[in-house]
Amino acid sequence: NAGVTQTPKFQVLKTGQSMTLQCAQDMNHEYMSWYRQDPGMGLRLIHYSVGAGITDQGEVPNGYNVSRSTTEDFPLRLLSAAPSQTSVYFCASRGGLGEDTQYFGPGTRLTVL
Amino acid sequence: SQQGEEDPQALSIQEGENATMNCSYKTSINNLQWYRQNSGRGLVHLILIRSNEREKHSGRLRVTLDTSKKSSSLLITASRAADTASYFCATDANSGAGSYQLTFGKGTKLSVIP
């Protein structure tokens, strides 16, 4: 199993540009999440999904959209990038109810100029 | 808002010594988990302790949980240079299906000097 994969690994955007961060998992996990990690702030939850077609907001959802059309994929969209969105983004998945361990992808380092 | 707060923020020890990190949290939890993050990498799950457990072991790791004090500690015994990483506690405050949020602390940066 590849586990949780994320693309791209690095990205530089200009303010106002849009892009999609890709996340995929091959473990048939129900739950998927997106976090951002900023220096000194730990990880903060952006959006999460408990199954295909179901998404919900986390702690810091503004400026981001998600969708979950399949079990495997959970893309994160930045509609109009801002410098405040410069961060490292992690996707994670877990099996579902009773499956408490989260598996993380390697991260995407995003810089918005 | 951050649920867990790790202490200390940074810790430097000699190889072979034990490392202890602490985590405090604010609300009732279902379980508490510890993760490791090597520089520039994703997080890796280390160990989980449920709210009805007081102590758990996994290899050189020992985790304790005191729900009355809302605190947990992670002990790494006989540390190795490869243990150099940041360590995060994360709390799961939900006990059922539906809404699920794992809340992370800010981490302890551990440096093990060979």
PDB file of N, CA and C in Angstrom, chain A residues 31 35 37 40-45 48 50 57-59 90 94 97-98 100-102 104-106, chain B residues 1-2 31 33 35 37 41-43 45 48 50 88 92 96-102 104-106:
ATOM      1  N   TYR A  31     -12.534   8.080   6.970  1.00  0.00           N
ATOM      2  CA  TYR A  31     -12.307   9.445   7.429  1.00  0.00           C
ATOM      3  C   TYR A  31     -11.047  10.032   6.786  1.00  0.00           C
ATOM      4  N   TYR A  35      -5.030  19.320   7.350  1.00  0.00           N
ATOM      5  CA  TYR A  35      -4.472  20.173   8.392  1.00  0.00           C
ATOM      6  C   TYR A  35      -3.478  21.142   7.758  1.00  0.00           C
ATOM      7  N   GLN A  37       0.025  23.324   9.036  1.00  0.00           N
ATOM      8  CA  GLN A  37       0.999  23.421  10.131  1.00  0.00           C
ATOM      9  C   GLN A  37       1.825  24.671   9.924  1.00  0.00           C
ATOM     10  N   GLY A  40       5.286  27.085  15.325  1.00  0.00           N
ATOM     11  CA  GLY A  40       4.822  27.429  16.660  1.00  0.00           C
ATOM     12  C   GLY A  40       3.340  27.243  16.890  1.00  0.00           C
ATOM     13  N   MET A  41       2.615  26.728  15.874  1.00  0.00           N
ATOM     14  CA  MET A  41       1.156  26.617  16.020  1.00  0.00           C
ATOM     15  C   MET A  41       0.668  25.175  16.049  1.00  0.00           C
ATOM     16  N   GLY A  42       1.537  24.224  15.833  1.00  0.00           N
ATOM     17  CA  GLY A  42       1.078  22.848  15.755  1.00  0.00           C
ATOM     18  C   GLY A  42       0.234  22.646  14.503  1.00  0.00           C
ATOM     19  N   LEU A  43      -0.628  21.647  14.514  1.00  0.00           N
ATOM     20  CA  LEU A  43      -1.498  21.369  13.374  1.00  0.00           C
ATOM     21  C   LEU A  43      -2.904  21.864  13.671  1.00  0.00           C
ATOM     22  N   ARG A  44      -3.501  22.493  12.681  1.00  0.00           N
ATOM     23  CA  ARG A  44      -4.882  22.959  12.828  1.00  0.00           C
ATOM     24  C   ARG A  44      -5.742  22.355  11.724  1.00  0.00           C
ATOM     25  N   LEU A  45      -6.900  21.901  12.115  1.00  0.00           N
ATOM     26  CA  LEU A  45      -7.797  21.203  11.197  1.00  0.00           C
ATOM     27  C   LEU A  45      -8.516  22.187  10.288  1.00  0.00           C
ATOM     28  N   TYR A  48     -12.714  18.249   7.105  1.00  0.00           N
ATOM     29  CA  TYR A  48     -12.631  16.806   7.215  1.00  0.00           C
ATOM     30  C   TYR A  48     -13.849  16.161   6.576  1.00  0.00           C
ATOM     31  N   VAL A  50     -16.179  12.359   6.693  1.00  0.00           N
ATOM     32  CA  VAL A  50     -16.403  11.066   7.339  1.00  0.00           C
ATOM     33  C   VAL A  50     -16.900  10.027   6.336  1.00  0.00           C
ATOM     34  N   GLN A  57     -16.528  21.445   8.267  1.00  0.00           N
ATOM     35  CA  GLN A  57     -15.471  22.400   8.544  1.00  0.00           C
ATOM     36  C   GLN A  57     -14.751  22.066   9.835  1.00  0.00           C
ATOM     37  N   GLY A  58     -13.459  22.389   9.832  1.00  0.00           N
ATOM     38  CA  GLY A  58     -12.679  22.259  11.042  1.00  0.00           C
ATOM     39  C   GLY A  58     -12.473  23.606  11.701  1.00  0.00           C
ATOM     40  N   GLU A  59     -11.308  23.802  12.276  1.00  0.00           N
ATOM     41  CA  GLU A  59     -11.014  25.009  13.041  1.00  0.00           C
ATOM     42  C   GLU A  59     -10.748  26.226  12.155  1.00  0.00           C
ATOM     43  N   PHE A  90      -1.044  19.101   5.417  1.00  0.00           N
ATOM     44  CA  PHE A  90      -1.024  17.656   5.580  1.00  0.00           C
ATOM     45  C   PHE A  90      -2.417  17.088   5.414  1.00  0.00           C
ATOM     46  N   ARG A  94      -8.099   7.943   8.388  1.00  0.00           N
ATOM     47  CA  ARG A  94      -8.232   6.876   9.379  1.00  0.00           C
ATOM     48  C   ARG A  94      -9.421   6.009   8.972  1.00  0.00           C
ATOM     49  N   LEU A  97     -15.120   4.681  12.488  1.00  0.00           N
ATOM     50  CA  LEU A  97     -15.520   4.488  13.878  1.00  0.00           C
ATOM     51  C   LEU A  97     -14.744   3.332  14.490  1.00  0.00           C
ATOM     52  N   GLY A  98     -14.111   3.604  15.627  1.00  0.00           N
ATOM     53  CA  GLY A  98     -13.328   2.577  16.300  1.00  0.00           C
ATOM     54  C   GLY A  98     -11.907   2.453  15.801  1.00  0.00           C
ATOM     55  N   ASP A 100      -8.816   4.527  15.492  1.00  0.00           N
ATOM     56  CA  ASP A 100      -8.403   5.830  15.997  1.00  0.00           C
ATOM     57  C   ASP A 100      -7.086   6.348  15.442  1.00  0.00           C
ATOM     58  N   THR A 101      -6.270   5.499  14.864  1.00  0.00           N
ATOM     59  CA  THR A 101      -4.963   5.938  14.377  1.00  0.00           C
ATOM     60  C   THR A 101      -5.110   6.701  13.077  1.00  0.00           C
ATOM     61  N   GLN A 102      -4.501   7.863  13.015  1.00  0.00           N
ATOM     62  CA  GLN A 102      -4.494   8.636  11.775  1.00  0.00           C
ATOM     63  C   GLN A 102      -3.178   8.388  11.033  1.00  0.00           C
ATOM     64  N   PHE A 104      -0.756   9.935   8.078  1.00  0.00           N
ATOM     65  CA  PHE A 104      -0.507  11.226   7.445  1.00  0.00           C
ATOM     66  C   PHE A 104       0.253  11.075   6.132  1.00  0.00           C
ATOM     67  N   GLY A 105      -0.051  11.979   5.206  1.00  0.00           N
ATOM     68  CA  GLY A 105       0.737  12.108   4.008  1.00  0.00           C
ATOM     69  C   GLY A 105       2.017  12.885   4.285  1.00  0.00           C
ATOM     70  N   PRO A 106       2.901  13.001   3.300  1.00  0.00           N
ATOM     71  CA  PRO A 106       4.199  13.661   3.499  1.00  0.00           C
ATOM     72  C   PRO A 106       4.137  15.176   3.517  1.00  0.00           C
TER      73      PRO A 106
ATOM     74  N   SER B   1      -9.148  26.202  18.372  1.00  0.00           N
ATOM     75  CA  SER B   1      -8.160  26.533  19.393  1.00  0.00           C
ATOM     76  C   SER B   1      -7.420  25.264  19.777  1.00  0.00           C
ATOM     77  N   GLN B   2      -6.181  25.416  20.281  1.00  0.00           N
ATOM     78  CA  GLN B   2      -5.378  24.270  20.641  1.00  0.00           C
ATOM     79  C   GLN B   2      -5.991  23.600  21.864  1.00  0.00           C
ATOM     80  N   ASN B  31      -9.843   9.658  23.783  1.00  0.00           N
ATOM     81  CA  ASN B  31      -8.503   9.089  23.842  1.00  0.00           C
ATOM     82  C   ASN B  31      -7.477  10.181  23.589  1.00  0.00           C
ATOM     83  N   GLN B  33      -3.503  10.683  21.868  1.00  0.00           N
ATOM     84  CA  GLN B  33      -2.527  10.015  21.011  1.00  0.00           C
ATOM     85  C   GLN B  33      -1.236  10.827  20.963  1.00  0.00           C
ATOM     86  N   TYR B  35       2.200  11.529  18.512  1.00  0.00           N
ATOM     87  CA  TYR B  35       2.744  11.410  17.168  1.00  0.00           C
ATOM     88  C   TYR B  35       4.166  11.953  17.151  1.00  0.00           C
ATOM     89  N   GLN B  37       7.154  13.608  14.480  1.00  0.00           N
ATOM     90  CA  GLN B  37       7.378  14.217  13.179  1.00  0.00           C
ATOM     91  C   GLN B  37       8.861  14.489  13.011  1.00  0.00           C
ATOM     92  N   ARG B  41       8.941  16.013   7.358  1.00  0.00           N
ATOM     93  CA  ARG B  41       8.138  14.829   7.044  1.00  0.00           C
ATOM     94  C   ARG B  41       6.743  14.935   7.662  1.00  0.00           C
ATOM     95  N   GLY B  42       5.904  13.966   7.322  1.00  0.00           N
ATOM     96  CA  GLY B  42       4.583  13.901   7.934  1.00  0.00           C
ATOM     97  C   GLY B  42       4.639  13.308   9.333  1.00  0.00           C
ATOM     98  N   LEU B  43       3.489  13.303   9.988  1.00  0.00           N
ATOM     99  CA  LEU B  43       3.422  12.771  11.344  1.00  0.00           C
ATOM    100  C   LEU B  43       3.228  11.262  11.330  1.00  0.00           C
ATOM    101  N   HIS B  45       2.097   8.023  13.808  1.00  0.00           N
ATOM    102  CA  HIS B  45       1.431   7.640  15.051  1.00  0.00           C
ATOM    103  C   HIS B  45       2.351   6.766  15.894  1.00  0.00           C
ATOM    104  N   LEU B  48      -1.507   5.238  21.446  1.00  0.00           N
ATOM    105  CA  LEU B  48      -2.812   5.778  21.823  1.00  0.00           C
ATOM    106  C   LEU B  48      -3.168   5.257  23.205  1.00  0.00           C
ATOM    107  N   ARG B  50      -6.503   5.303  25.921  1.00  0.00           N
ATOM    108  CA  ARG B  50      -7.921   5.640  26.036  1.00  0.00           C
ATOM    109  C   ARG B  50      -8.202   6.254  27.403  1.00  0.00           C
ATOM    110  N   PHE B  88       4.130  15.328  19.206  1.00  0.00           N
ATOM    111  CA  PHE B  88       2.858  16.015  19.387  1.00  0.00           C
ATOM    112  C   PHE B  88       1.871  15.113  20.115  1.00  0.00           C
ATOM    113  N   ASP B  92      -8.735  13.278  21.097  1.00  0.00           N
ATOM    114  CA  ASP B  92      -9.975  12.952  20.403  1.00  0.00           C
ATOM    115  C   ASP B  92     -11.096  13.156  21.405  1.00  0.00           C
ATOM    116  N   GLY B  96     -18.167   9.031  19.153  1.00  0.00           N
ATOM    117  CA  GLY B  96     -18.996   8.257  18.243  1.00  0.00           C
ATOM    118  C   GLY B  96     -18.781   8.635  16.807  1.00  0.00           C
ATOM    119  N   ALA B  97     -19.630   8.170  15.953  1.00  0.00           N
ATOM    120  CA  ALA B  97     -19.531   8.479  14.535  1.00  0.00           C
ATOM    121  C   ALA B  97     -20.030   9.892  14.278  1.00  0.00           C
ATOM    122  N   GLY B  98     -19.910  10.334  13.042  1.00  0.00           N
ATOM    123  CA  GLY B  98     -20.344  11.681  12.707  1.00  0.00           C
ATOM    124  C   GLY B  98     -19.195  12.650  12.858  1.00  0.00           C
ATOM    125  N   SER B  99     -19.360  13.661  13.646  1.00  0.00           N
ATOM    126  CA  SER B  99     -18.324  14.667  13.812  1.00  0.00           C
ATOM    127  C   SER B  99     -17.080  14.059  14.427  1.00  0.00           C
ATOM    128  N   TYR B 100     -15.948  14.306  13.820  1.00  0.00           N
ATOM    129  CA  TYR B 100     -14.691  13.759  14.311  1.00  0.00           C
ATOM    130  C   TYR B 100     -13.622  14.818  14.153  1.00  0.00           C
ATOM    131  N   GLN B 101     -12.985  15.176  15.216  1.00  0.00           N
ATOM    132  CA  GLN B 101     -11.888  16.130  15.146  1.00  0.00           C
ATOM    133  C   GLN B 101     -10.795  15.705  16.101  1.00  0.00           C
ATOM    134  N   LEU B 102      -9.585  15.587  15.589  1.00  0.00           N
ATOM    135  CA  LEU B 102      -8.412  15.293  16.383  1.00  0.00           C
ATOM    136  C   LEU B 102      -7.658  16.610  16.552  1.00  0.00           C
ATOM    137  N   PHE B 104      -4.512  18.849  17.903  1.00  0.00           N
ATOM    138  CA  PHE B 104      -3.093  18.702  18.190  1.00  0.00           C
ATOM    139  C   PHE B 104      -2.562  19.834  19.048  1.00  0.00           C
ATOM    140  N   GLY B 105      -1.556  19.512  19.848  1.00  0.00           N
ATOM    141  CA  GLY B 105      -0.806  20.523  20.564  1.00  0.00           C
ATOM    142  C   GLY B 105       0.286  21.090  19.676  1.00  0.00           C
ATOM    143  N   LYS B 106       1.102  21.973  20.254  1.00  0.00           N
ATOM    144  CA  LYS B 106       2.122  22.663  19.467  1.00  0.00           C
ATOM    145  C   LYS B 106       3.424  21.877  19.374  1.00  0.00           C
TER     146      LYS B 106
END
